[in-house]
Short mmCIF file of C-alpha atoms in Angstrom, two decimals:
data_model
loop_
_atom_site.label_atom_id
_atom_site.label_comp_id
_atom_site.label_asym_id
_atom_site.label_seq_id
_atom_site.Cartn_x
_atom_site.Cartn_y
_atom_site.Cartn_z
CA MET A 18 5.76 21.63 12.04
CA SER A 19 2.71 23.17 10.59
CA HIS A 20 1.80 24.88 13.83
CA SER A 21 4.96 26.84 14.52
CA ASP A 22 5.23 28.43 11.10
CA THR A 23 4.91 32.14 11.09
CA ILE A 24 4.43 32.30 7.37
CA PRO A 25 0.82 31.72 6.50
CA LEU A 26 0.39 28.77 4.23
CA HIS A 27 -1.72 28.54 1.16
CA SER A 28 -4.95 26.80 2.01
CA SER A 29 -4.08 23.77 -0.09
CA SER A 30 -0.67 23.40 1.55
CA GLN A 31 -2.23 22.68 4.90
CA SER A 32 -4.31 19.91 3.45
CA ASP A 33 -1.25 18.55 1.63
CA ILE A 34 0.62 18.43 4.91
CA ASP A 35 -2.27 16.69 6.59
CA GLU A 36 -2.41 14.21 3.78
CA ILE A 37 1.27 13.43 4.04
CA GLU A 38 0.98 12.97 7.79
CA ASN A 39 -1.93 10.61 7.30
CA LEU A 40 0.02 8.56 4.80
CA ILE A 41 3.02 8.37 7.11
CA ASN A 42 0.85 7.25 10.01
CA ALA A 43 -1.02 4.76 7.93
CA SER A 44 2.08 3.23 6.40
CA VAL A 45 3.68 2.90 9.80
CA GLN A 46 0.70 0.84 10.84
CA SER A 47 0.72 -1.32 7.78
CA GLY A 48 4.29 -2.43 8.12
CA PRO A 49 6.20 -2.88 4.87
CA ALA A 50 6.20 0.22 2.76
CA THR A 51 3.79 -0.11 -0.07
CA VAL A 52 4.83 1.18 -3.40
CA GLN A 53 2.14 3.18 -5.06
CA PRO A 54 1.59 1.83 -8.52
CA ALA A 55 1.39 4.46 -11.20
CA ARG A 56 -2.22 5.09 -11.84
CA PRO A 57 -3.75 7.21 -14.58
CA PRO A 58 -4.79 10.57 -13.19
CA SER A 59 -8.51 10.81 -12.81
CA PRO A 60 -10.94 13.32 -11.39
CA PRO A 61 -11.69 13.02 -7.68
CA ARG A 62 -13.13 9.58 -7.40
CA ILE A 63 -15.27 7.77 -5.00
CA PRO A 64 -12.87 4.93 -4.32
CA VAL A 65 -13.89 1.66 -5.85
CA SER A 66 -13.21 -1.42 -3.89
CA SER A 67 -10.58 -3.50 -5.58
CA SER A 68 -10.48 -6.49 -3.32
CA PRO A 69 -11.29 -9.72 -5.10
CA PHE A 70 -13.68 -10.55 -2.32
CA LEU A 71 -15.98 -7.75 -3.37
CA GLN A 72 -17.53 -7.31 -6.78
CA SER A 73 -16.59 -4.08 -8.49
CA ASN A 74 -20.24 -3.29 -9.15
CA LEU A 75 -21.71 -1.38 -6.27
CA PRO A 76 -22.23 -3.78 -3.41
CA PRO A 77 -25.32 -3.17 -1.32
CA PRO A 78 -24.34 -1.03 1.63
CA SER A 79 -25.46 -3.60 4.15
CA THR A 80 -22.98 -6.23 3.03
CA ALA A 81 -20.24 -3.60 2.87
CA ALA A 82 -20.92 -2.67 6.46
CA ALA A 83 -21.01 -6.30 7.41
CA LYS A 84 -17.71 -6.89 5.69
CA LEU A 85 -15.84 -4.23 7.59
CA PRO A 86 -15.75 -5.92 10.98
CA PRO A 87 -14.85 -9.39 9.73
CA LEU A 88 -12.14 -8.18 7.40
CA PRO A 89 -9.38 -7.44 9.91
CA SER A 90 -9.87 -10.75 11.61
CA SER A 91 -10.86 -12.86 8.63
CA SER A 92 -8.62 -15.59 7.43
CA ALA A 93 -7.58 -13.75 4.35
CA PRO A 94 -5.23 -15.67 2.07
CA PRO A 95 -1.87 -14.38 3.16
CA SER A 96 -0.59 -13.84 -0.37
CA VAL A 97 -3.28 -11.37 -1.24
CA LEU A 98 -3.51 -7.74 -0.24
CA PRO A 99 -1.95 -7.76 3.20
CA ALA A 100 -2.04 -4.01 3.32
CA THR A 101 -5.77 -3.70 2.98
CA VAL A 102 -6.42 -5.48 6.23
CA PRO A 103 -5.47 -2.60 8.51
CA ALA A 104 -6.80 -0.01 6.09
CA PRO A 105 -10.50 -0.35 6.92
CA ALA A 106 -9.64 -0.48 10.58
CA ALA A 107 -7.45 2.59 10.41
CA GLN A 108 -9.87 4.70 8.43
CA PRO A 109 -13.48 5.05 9.39
CA PRO A 110 -15.76 4.66 6.41
CA HIS A 111 -15.93 7.91 4.55
CA GLY A 112 -19.50 8.56 3.69
CA ASN A 113 -19.71 6.82 0.38
CA SER A 114 -21.86 4.07 -0.90
CA ALA A 115 -19.07 1.83 -2.09
CA GLY A 116 -18.28 0.56 1.33
CA SER A 117 -14.73 -0.31 2.22
CA ASN A 118 -12.19 1.69 0.36
CA ASN A 119 -8.77 0.47 -0.41
CA TYR A 120 -7.70 2.59 -3.34
CA ALA A 121 -4.77 4.80 -2.42
CA ALA A 122 -5.18 7.03 -5.38
CA SER A 123 -7.79 8.83 -3.36
CA GLY A 124 -5.22 9.46 -0.67
CA PHE A 125 -7.25 7.88 2.05
CA GLY A 126 -5.02 4.96 2.88
CA PRO A 127 -2.17 2.69 1.79
CA ALA A 128 -2.48 1.04 -1.60
CA PRO A 129 -3.35 -2.60 -2.02
CA ASN A 130 -0.09 -4.28 -2.73
CA THR A 131 -0.57 -4.57 -6.47
CA LEU A 132 3.02 -5.53 -7.05
CA THR A 133 2.85 -8.75 -5.10
CA GLU A 134 -0.64 -9.91 -5.82
CA PRO A 135 -1.18 -12.76 -8.24
CA VAL A 136 -1.39 -11.80 -11.89
CA TRP A 137 -4.84 -13.27 -12.13
CA ASP A 138 -6.09 -10.78 -9.55
CA THR A 139 -4.75 -7.86 -11.52
CA VAL A 140 -6.25 -9.16 -14.72
CA LYS A 141 -9.56 -9.94 -13.06
CA ARG A 142 -9.75 -6.50 -11.55
CA ASP A 143 -9.13 -4.83 -14.89
CA LEU A 144 -11.56 -7.15 -16.63
CA SER A 145 -14.28 -6.48 -14.13
CA ARG A 146 -13.74 -2.78 -14.51
CA ILE A 147 -14.01 -3.09 -18.27
CA VAL A 148 -17.23 -5.04 -17.94
CA SER A 149 -18.73 -2.59 -15.51
CA ASN A 150 -17.75 0.39 -17.63
CA LEU A 151 -19.19 -1.35 -20.65
CA LYS A 152 -22.49 -1.95 -18.94
CA LEU A 153 -22.67 1.64 -17.79
CA VAL A 154 -21.78 3.19 -21.10
CA VAL A 155 -23.42 0.99 -23.66
CA PHE A 156 -26.54 0.07 -21.74
CA PRO A 157 -27.27 3.36 -20.05
CA ASN A 158 -29.94 2.70 -17.53
CA PRO A 159 -31.79 5.84 -16.46
CA PHE A 160 -32.48 4.35 -13.06
CA ARG A 161 -28.98 3.35 -12.15
CA GLU A 162 -27.68 4.39 -8.78
CA ASP A 163 -24.57 6.28 -9.76
CA PRO A 164 -24.68 7.89 -13.19
CA GLY A 165 -21.23 9.35 -13.02
CA LYS A 166 -19.44 6.13 -12.18
CA ALA A 167 -18.35 5.30 -15.71
CA LEU A 168 -16.91 8.76 -16.11
CA ARG A 169 -14.86 8.52 -12.95
CA ASP A 170 -13.55 5.03 -13.55
CA TRP A 171 -12.46 5.48 -17.10
CA ASP A 172 -9.75 3.23 -18.40
CA LEU A 173 -8.10 2.75 -21.76
CA TRP A 174 -7.86 -1.04 -21.85
CA GLY A 175 -11.47 -1.48 -22.91
CA PRO A 176 -11.30 0.93 -25.84
CA PHE A 177 -8.00 -0.60 -26.91
CA PHE A 178 -9.49 -4.09 -27.02
CA PHE A 179 -12.52 -2.91 -28.94
CA ILE A 180 -10.57 -0.98 -31.53
CA VAL A 181 -8.12 -3.80 -32.13
CA PHE A 182 -10.93 -6.33 -32.24
CA LEU A 183 -12.81 -4.31 -34.83
CA GLY A 184 -9.67 -3.95 -36.94
CA LEU A 185 -9.03 -7.67 -36.71
CA VAL A 186 -12.58 -8.62 -37.65
CA LEU A 187 -12.50 -6.29 -40.64
CA SER A 188 -9.14 -7.68 -41.64
CA TRP A 189 -10.40 -11.26 -41.41
CA SER A 190 -13.46 -10.41 -43.45
CA ALA A 191 -11.43 -8.88 -46.23
CA SER A 192 -10.39 -11.19 -48.98
CA VAL A 193 -7.57 -9.04 -50.28
CA LYS A 194 -5.23 -6.46 -48.78
CA LYS A 195 -5.89 -7.65 -45.28
CA SER A 196 -3.11 -5.73 -43.62
CA GLU A 197 -4.10 -2.48 -45.30
CA VAL A 198 -7.65 -2.91 -44.13
CA PHE A 199 -6.51 -3.39 -40.56
CA ALA A 200 -4.24 -0.36 -40.81
CA VAL A 201 -6.93 1.90 -42.19
CA ALA A 202 -9.52 0.73 -39.68
CA PHE A 203 -7.21 1.12 -36.72
CA ALA A 204 -5.97 4.53 -37.85
CA LEU A 205 -9.48 5.72 -38.56
CA LEU A 206 -10.75 4.70 -35.14
CA ALA A 207 -7.82 5.85 -33.07
CA ALA A 208 -7.30 9.13 -34.88
CA GLY A 209 -11.04 9.62 -35.00
CA ALA A 210 -11.39 9.35 -31.24
CA VAL A 211 -8.60 11.85 -30.71
CA ILE A 212 -9.99 14.26 -33.29
CA LEU A 213 -13.49 14.04 -31.88
CA THR A 214 -12.20 14.90 -28.43
CA LEU A 215 -10.18 17.80 -29.79
CA ASN A 216 -13.24 18.99 -31.64
CA VAL A 217 -15.21 19.21 -28.41
CA LEU A 218 -12.38 20.97 -26.65
CA LEU A 219 -11.98 23.50 -29.44
CA LEU A 220 -15.67 24.27 -29.47
CA GLY A 221 -15.28 25.37 -25.90
CA GLY A 222 -16.65 22.22 -24.33
CA HIS A 223 -15.65 20.80 -21.00
CA ILE A 224 -14.35 17.33 -21.26
CA ILE A 225 -11.34 15.49 -20.02
CA PHE A 226 -9.23 14.17 -22.85
CA PHE A 227 -8.66 10.58 -21.77
CA GLN A 228 -12.10 10.25 -20.30
CA SER A 229 -13.56 11.11 -23.66
CA LEU A 230 -11.27 8.67 -25.47
CA SER A 231 -12.37 6.01 -23.06
CA LEU A 232 -16.07 6.65 -23.55
CA LEU A 233 -15.82 6.86 -27.32
CA GLY A 234 -13.95 3.58 -27.32
CA TYR A 235 -16.59 1.86 -25.23
CA CYS A 236 -19.31 3.11 -27.56
CA LEU A 237 -17.67 1.07 -30.32
CA PHE A 238 -18.82 -2.14 -28.71
CA PRO A 239 -22.11 -2.41 -30.65
CA LEU A 240 -20.21 -1.96 -33.91
CA ASP A 241 -17.86 -4.74 -32.85
CA VAL A 242 -20.80 -7.05 -32.40
CA GLY A 243 -22.18 -5.96 -35.76
CA ALA A 244 -18.88 -6.55 -37.49
CA LEU A 245 -18.65 -10.01 -36.01
CA ILE A 246 -22.13 -10.90 -37.23
CA CYS A 247 -21.32 -9.54 -40.69
CA MET A 248 -18.17 -11.60 -40.83
CA LEU A 249 -19.99 -14.79 -39.98
CA LYS A 250 -22.87 -14.29 -42.39
CA ASP A 251 -22.00 -12.73 -45.71
CA ASN A 252 -25.32 -11.44 -47.01
CA VAL A 253 -25.57 -7.83 -48.17
CA ILE A 254 -29.10 -7.18 -46.96
CA LEU A 255 -28.36 -8.66 -43.56
CA LYS A 256 -25.21 -6.61 -43.32
CA ILE A 257 -27.04 -3.40 -44.05
CA VAL A 258 -29.70 -4.12 -41.47
CA VAL A 259 -27.22 -5.17 -38.79
CA VAL A 260 -24.99 -2.20 -39.42
CA CYS A 261 -27.89 0.24 -39.26
CA VAL A 262 -29.09 -1.19 -35.95
CA THR A 263 -25.66 -1.24 -34.30
CA LEU A 264 -24.85 2.19 -35.69
CA ALA A 265 -27.97 3.63 -34.11
CA TRP A 266 -27.12 1.90 -30.84
CA SER A 267 -23.57 3.29 -30.81
CA SER A 268 -24.76 6.79 -31.57
CA TRP A 269 -27.42 6.55 -28.89
CA ALA A 270 -24.81 5.46 -26.36
CA ALA A 271 -22.45 8.29 -27.25
CA TYR A 272 -25.11 10.98 -27.40
CA PRO A 273 -25.65 11.81 -23.72
CA PHE A 274 -22.14 12.49 -22.71
CA MET A 275 -21.11 14.27 -25.89
CA SER A 276 -24.09 16.57 -25.87
CA SER A 277 -23.68 17.47 -22.24
CA ALA A 278 -20.09 18.49 -22.72
CA VAL A 279 -20.70 21.51 -24.93
CA ASN A 280 -22.75 24.64 -25.01
CA PRO A 281 -26.30 23.73 -26.19
CA ARG A 282 -26.00 26.09 -29.14
CA ARG A 283 -23.12 24.02 -30.43
CA LYS A 284 -24.49 20.61 -29.66
CA ALA A 285 -25.02 19.67 -33.28
CA LEU A 286 -21.50 20.76 -34.13
CA ALA A 287 -20.13 18.36 -31.55
CA LEU A 288 -22.45 15.46 -32.37
CA TYR A 289 -22.22 15.50 -36.13
CA PRO A 290 -18.58 14.30 -36.27
CA VAL A 291 -19.37 11.43 -33.91
CA PHE A 292 -22.16 10.36 -36.18
CA LEU A 293 -19.89 10.75 -39.21
CA MET A 294 -17.23 8.52 -37.70
CA TYR A 295 -19.68 5.77 -36.81
CA VAL A 296 -21.30 5.95 -40.24
CA SER A 297 -17.92 5.63 -41.94
CA VAL A 298 -17.05 2.64 -39.77
CA GLY A 299 -20.41 1.12 -40.58
CA PHE A 300 -19.80 1.67 -44.24
CA LEU A 301 -16.41 0.00 -43.94
CA ILE A 302 -18.10 -3.01 -42.35
CA ILE A 303 -20.63 -3.29 -45.15
CA ALA A 304 -18.10 -2.77 -47.92
CA ILE A 305 -15.51 -5.26 -46.78
CA ASP A 306 -16.41 -8.65 -48.09
CA VAL B 10 12.30 34.25 13.60
CA GLU B 11 13.42 34.52 10.05
CA SER B 12 12.12 31.69 7.99
CA ASN B 13 14.53 29.59 6.01
CA LEU B 14 11.89 28.75 3.49
CA GLN B 15 12.53 30.13 0.08
CA THR B 16 9.95 32.69 -0.76
CA PHE B 17 9.06 33.21 -4.35
CA PRO B 18 8.16 36.67 -5.43
CA PRO B 19 4.65 36.81 -6.76
CA SER B 20 5.04 36.53 -10.48
CA GLY B 21 1.55 36.91 -11.73
CA ALA B 22 0.61 33.42 -10.72
CA GLN B 23 -0.03 33.44 -7.03
CA GLY B 24 2.63 31.50 -5.21
CA LYS B 25 1.74 29.24 -2.36
CA ILE B 26 4.03 30.86 0.16
CA SER B 27 4.01 34.56 -0.45
CA GLY B 28 5.67 37.26 1.60
CA ALA B 29 5.25 37.40 5.33
CA SER B 30 3.43 40.69 5.14
CA ARG B 31 0.40 39.10 3.60
CA PRO B 32 -2.44 38.25 5.96
CA PRO B 33 -3.77 34.73 5.62
CA ARG B 34 -6.27 34.54 2.82
CA ASP B 35 -9.57 32.91 3.32
CA ALA B 36 -11.50 31.05 0.74
CA ASP B 37 -13.57 34.05 -0.33
CA ASP B 38 -10.56 35.82 -1.70
CA SER B 39 -10.48 33.67 -4.78
CA PHE B 40 -13.86 34.95 -5.83
CA SER B 41 -13.04 38.58 -5.44
CA LYS B 42 -9.71 38.32 -7.22
CA PRO B 43 -9.64 40.73 -10.12
CA VAL B 44 -9.49 39.11 -13.50
CA ASN B 45 -5.93 39.45 -14.65
CA GLY B 46 -5.60 36.70 -17.17
CA ILE B 47 -4.53 33.97 -14.78
CA GLU B 48 -7.60 31.90 -15.44
CA GLU B 49 -5.95 30.40 -18.51
CA PRO B 50 -3.95 27.30 -17.73
CA GLN B 51 -0.22 27.54 -18.24
CA GLN B 52 0.28 28.43 -21.89
CA PRO B 53 3.52 27.73 -23.73
CA GLY B 54 5.02 30.80 -25.24
CA GLY B 55 6.52 31.56 -28.59
CA TRP B 56 6.45 28.98 -31.31
CA LEU B 57 5.23 26.26 -28.98
CA ARG B 58 1.89 27.95 -28.95
CA ALA B 59 1.12 26.33 -32.27
CA PHE B 60 0.90 23.03 -30.40
CA SER B 61 -1.49 24.03 -27.66
CA VAL B 62 -5.20 23.53 -28.07
CA ALA B 63 -6.13 26.85 -26.53
CA SER B 64 -4.43 28.87 -29.23
CA TYR B 65 -6.82 27.48 -31.84
CA LYS B 66 -9.96 28.04 -29.86
CA PRO B 67 -10.72 31.44 -31.41
CA TYR B 68 -11.08 29.75 -34.76
CA PHE B 69 -13.85 27.49 -33.54
CA ASP B 70 -15.97 30.19 -32.02
CA VAL B 71 -19.06 29.47 -34.06
CA ASP B 72 -22.50 28.20 -33.25
CA THR B 73 -24.53 25.74 -35.23
CA VAL B 74 -26.55 28.50 -36.86
CA ASP B 75 -23.39 30.28 -37.97
CA VAL B 76 -22.03 27.22 -39.69
CA LEU B 77 -25.33 26.50 -41.40
CA GLU B 78 -25.57 30.06 -42.60
CA ARG B 79 -22.07 30.00 -44.03
CA ILE B 80 -22.82 26.77 -45.85
CA LYS B 81 -25.94 28.31 -47.34
CA ASP B 82 -23.91 31.28 -48.49
CA SER B 83 -21.48 29.03 -50.26
CA LEU B 84 -24.27 27.53 -52.31
CA PHE B 85 -25.25 30.89 -53.75
CA PRO B 86 -21.96 32.31 -54.95
CA PHE B 87 -23.33 35.39 -56.63
CA ASN B 88 -24.47 36.96 -53.41
CA GLY B 89 -20.93 37.76 -52.43
CA SER B 90 -21.70 38.33 -48.78
CA PHE B 91 -19.66 35.44 -47.44
CA ASN B 92 -16.55 37.52 -47.05
CA GLU B 93 -18.19 40.19 -44.95
CA LYS B 94 -19.51 37.65 -42.54
CA THR B 95 -16.31 35.75 -42.07
CA THR B 96 -13.62 38.40 -42.13
CA ASN B 97 -13.85 39.02 -38.44
CA ASN B 98 -14.68 35.54 -37.33
CA PRO B 99 -13.19 33.00 -39.68
CA ASP B 100 -13.70 29.48 -38.51
CA LEU B 101 -11.76 26.33 -39.14
CA TYR B 102 -14.55 24.01 -38.05
CA GLY B 103 -16.37 24.29 -41.37
CA PRO B 104 -13.39 23.62 -43.64
CA PHE B 105 -12.12 20.69 -41.64
CA TRP B 106 -15.38 18.85 -41.28
CA ILE B 107 -16.59 19.63 -44.78
CA CYS B 108 -13.36 18.12 -46.08
CA THR B 109 -13.71 15.09 -43.89
CA THR B 110 -17.32 14.58 -44.90
CA LEU B 111 -16.31 14.99 -48.52
CA ILE B 112 -13.66 12.30 -48.15
CA PHE B 113 -16.16 9.93 -46.67
CA VAL B 114 -18.83 10.67 -49.25
CA ALA B 115 -16.33 10.44 -52.10
CA ALA B 116 -14.98 7.13 -50.86
CA SER B 117 -18.36 5.61 -50.24
CA ILE B 118 -19.99 6.76 -53.45
CA GLY B 119 -16.97 5.95 -55.54
CA THR B 120 -16.96 2.48 -54.04
CA PHE B 121 -20.66 2.06 -54.54
CA VAL B 122 -20.49 3.14 -58.16
CA THR B 123 -17.67 0.79 -59.02
CA TYR B 124 -19.44 -1.99 -57.13
CA VAL B 125 -22.60 -1.57 -59.15
CA ALA B 126 -20.65 -1.32 -62.39
CA HIS B 127 -18.75 -4.50 -61.66
CA LYS B 128 -21.84 -6.39 -60.61
CA VAL B 129 -23.64 -5.32 -63.76
CA GLU B 130 -20.78 -6.67 -65.81
CA LYS B 131 -20.76 -9.77 -63.64
CA LYS B 132 -17.14 -9.22 -62.81
CA GLU B 133 -15.32 -9.81 -59.63
CA TRP B 134 -15.19 -6.78 -57.34
CA ASN B 135 -13.05 -6.11 -54.31
CA TYR B 136 -13.15 -3.13 -52.05
CA ASP B 137 -10.27 -0.84 -52.77
CA ILE B 138 -9.15 0.55 -49.48
CA ASN B 139 -6.84 2.98 -51.21
CA VAL B 140 -9.80 5.06 -52.33
CA VAL B 141 -10.08 6.39 -48.80
CA THR B 142 -6.45 7.31 -48.49
CA TRP B 143 -6.24 8.86 -51.92
CA SER B 144 -9.35 11.00 -51.42
CA ALA B 145 -8.01 12.09 -48.04
CA GLY B 146 -4.76 13.15 -49.63
CA LEU B 147 -6.52 14.97 -52.43
CA PHE B 148 -8.96 16.99 -50.36
CA TYR B 149 -6.87 17.78 -47.35
CA GLY B 150 -3.97 18.61 -49.62
CA TYR B 151 -6.05 20.90 -51.77
CA VAL B 152 -7.56 22.84 -48.89
CA THR B 153 -4.21 23.17 -47.17
CA LEU B 154 -1.81 23.89 -50.01
CA VAL B 155 -3.80 26.08 -52.34
CA PRO B 156 -4.75 28.71 -49.73
CA LEU B 157 -1.17 28.66 -48.52
CA ALA B 158 0.13 29.30 -52.01
CA LEU B 159 -2.46 31.99 -52.56
CA TYR B 160 -1.49 33.64 -49.30
CA VAL B 161 2.11 33.80 -50.41
CA ILE B 162 1.19 35.08 -53.86
CA LEU B 163 -1.09 37.74 -52.49
CA LYS B 164 1.54 38.87 -50.07
CA TYR B 165 3.97 39.15 -52.95
CA PHE B 166 1.53 41.35 -54.80
CA SER B 167 1.04 43.38 -51.63
CA ALA B 168 -2.64 42.61 -51.21
CA PRO B 169 -2.37 40.49 -48.13
CA SER B 170 -5.27 38.46 -46.94
CA GLY B 171 -5.46 36.59 -43.69
CA LEU B 172 -4.44 32.95 -43.98
CA VAL B 173 -7.29 31.66 -41.86
CA GLN B 174 -9.80 33.57 -43.95
CA LEU B 175 -8.43 31.82 -47.03
CA PHE B 176 -8.68 28.41 -45.38
CA CYS B 177 -12.23 29.24 -44.41
CA LEU B 178 -13.14 30.34 -47.92
CA TYR B 179 -11.69 27.30 -49.63
CA GLY B 180 -13.13 24.93 -47.10
CA TYR B 181 -16.65 26.17 -47.53
CA SER B 182 -16.24 26.30 -51.29
CA LEU B 183 -15.89 22.54 -51.28
CA PHE B 184 -19.28 22.01 -49.73
CA ILE B 185 -21.06 22.02 -53.05
CA PHE B 186 -19.22 18.88 -54.08
CA ILE B 187 -21.10 16.85 -51.48
CA PRO B 188 -24.50 17.02 -53.19
CA THR B 189 -22.66 16.76 -56.50
CA LEU B 190 -21.18 13.45 -55.54
CA CYS B 191 -24.52 12.21 -54.33
CA LEU B 192 -26.07 13.11 -57.66
CA SER B 193 -23.29 11.34 -59.54
CA ILE B 194 -24.69 7.97 -58.65
CA VAL B 195 -26.87 8.27 -61.70
CA PRO B 196 -25.14 6.04 -64.24
CA LEU B 197 -25.41 8.45 -67.15
CA GLU B 198 -21.94 9.59 -68.16
CA ILE B 199 -23.11 12.84 -69.72
CA PHE B 200 -25.19 13.63 -66.65
CA ARG B 201 -22.16 13.18 -64.45
CA TRP B 202 -20.10 15.49 -66.60
CA ILE B 203 -22.82 18.14 -66.51
CA VAL B 204 -23.20 17.92 -62.76
CA ALA B 205 -19.47 18.06 -62.21
CA GLY B 206 -19.17 21.02 -64.55
CA VAL B 207 -21.92 23.01 -62.88
CA ALA B 208 -20.57 22.34 -59.42
CA GLY B 209 -17.07 23.22 -60.46
CA PHE B 210 -18.26 26.45 -61.99
CA MET B 211 -20.25 27.45 -58.93
CA SER B 212 -17.47 26.62 -56.57
CA ALA B 213 -14.88 28.44 -58.63
CA SER B 214 -17.00 31.54 -58.98
CA PHE B 215 -17.66 31.48 -55.24
CA VAL B 216 -13.98 31.64 -54.54
CA ALA B 217 -13.23 34.12 -57.30
CA LEU B 218 -16.01 36.57 -56.49
CA ASN B 219 -15.23 36.62 -52.82
CA LEU B 220 -11.62 37.34 -53.51
CA ARG B 221 -12.10 39.70 -56.40
CA ALA B 222 -12.74 42.84 -54.44
CA HIS B 223 -9.71 42.11 -52.40
CA ILE B 224 -7.42 41.25 -55.25
CA MET B 225 -8.36 44.21 -57.38
CA SER B 226 -6.15 46.27 -55.18
CA ALA B 227 -3.19 44.16 -56.24
CA GLY B 228 -2.68 46.02 -59.46
CA GLU B 229 -3.17 45.15 -63.07
CA ARG B 230 -2.39 41.47 -62.58
CA TRP B 231 -5.57 40.88 -60.61
CA PHE B 232 -7.42 39.31 -63.47
CA LEU B 233 -4.70 36.71 -63.92
CA ILE B 234 -4.84 35.74 -60.30
CA VAL B 235 -8.59 35.51 -60.23
CA ALA B 236 -8.66 33.51 -63.44
CA GLY B 237 -6.02 31.22 -62.05
CA ILE B 238 -8.05 30.55 -58.94
CA PHE B 239 -11.11 29.89 -61.01
CA LEU B 240 -9.42 27.39 -63.27
CA LEU B 241 -7.79 25.59 -60.39
CA GLN B 242 -11.12 24.94 -58.78
CA LEU B 243 -12.54 23.72 -62.08
CA ALA B 244 -9.58 21.39 -62.42
CA LEU B 245 -10.31 19.94 -59.00
CA SER B 246 -13.82 19.20 -60.07
CA VAL B 247 -12.63 17.45 -63.22
CA VAL B 248 -10.07 15.39 -61.32
CA LEU B 249 -12.76 14.37 -58.90
CA LYS B 250 -15.05 13.23 -61.62
CA MET B 251 -12.38 11.28 -63.42
CA TYR B 252 -10.74 9.67 -60.47
CA LEU B 253 -13.80 8.52 -58.65
CA PHE B 254 -16.10 7.53 -61.41
CA THR B 255 -13.93 6.14 -64.10
CA VAL B 256 -14.45 2.46 -64.01
CA THR B 257 -11.48 0.40 -65.03
CA PHE B 258 -11.52 -3.33 -65.23
#
């Protein structure tokens, strides 16, 4: 149909049509129609393997290559991911380091059948993504292979857990007005993340809203640890020391991506509010007894 | 053969399927396209614009040095040059973050002061979470409502001033309370009153002097308005002192 048209198509229409044809062909091969689960929109991603057989951290390319041939013929448990079996066979590996790709959000193949897989697989996949994002954000390693991975694979579960956990720990530590403490902590953190992102956007920075929320949420992890320690051991000097250390760690984790998002002349304007929010959270941790 | 596809007339935004008379465009065309305002993402029109981020961007068009310079100007109220610098480029970054910092500093120092006072008296002390919410209400409310009221009043007296400029002025005028609060840790009551008084005076004169030239054109009532502004700012300073540092058991 695309060849007999006399009306010239927009350049992106042709690729859309190709994409649709690919999906039709691929789904015909895979048998039962797979329902695409709603996924959060994300910038163009290098697909991350989601199969429980592979770790979500980057597998070494050699094992990925070795996995491709056995996968179609392997004795995969029949209840899990039937649609991924033809996917690697149908699509040649697209030059990426992650090896076999079975994420349909990239448009390169049918989705793993996330509606029929066991719940534990879904939970494990999300948990492993949270852990990998956490390692990438909070322990930034200058020598890691793929610096942009945490940005591409952002999710909001991790930040949600950390914010709620911090609110809960503060609430448990408080001796009076526990529910108000939780409310103030949660509101401060959630509204703070949104306001910090808006601040960067208003200063003319380039950042994606949910990606920034995700990263700011992950940077709360050191403060969570600090709050837990302060709850267990109620000594003012210890609290001050612990809070200072974890505060510095959180700020250090948030610094690279916040500062790279704005014009260098406005870097301090973007970083100061981040620092302010973490200091106020730290103060809350010290003050609650 | 006539196509059955619906063709949309080009309406500013380039449609995907434009008229048949157009030759196919290649990728280079997008770079040579004349700038005609399409580079902005789809903006809501009318009153919905108040809810889009892009419509507030012009008020955040400041660099770090600009903000620091404006803060320095607010500390020396008798220079009177703040207004000239900000009339054409008022910013909302300063007011918002100065207020927020002030809330945090007020809450933390108020808490610290009451903590020390209670410990000295060997009394039981518990963190009062409401300090944060009350300070937030006080400062945000002051910086939002007073400029709004002043805007209306000035309009009534036909000496209109831009609303954003007023927000900017009031926001920066609160900066001096930050060092004031830090100094108020000193447990001498008379010292605290002196510090609060001086800060209130400086802040009030900052606001009054910067508005005076503007208000003088409002007629013979200008002195009342300026005096009113001055006293209001002093009152804020007194409220601050009393609310945060009065220790009740």
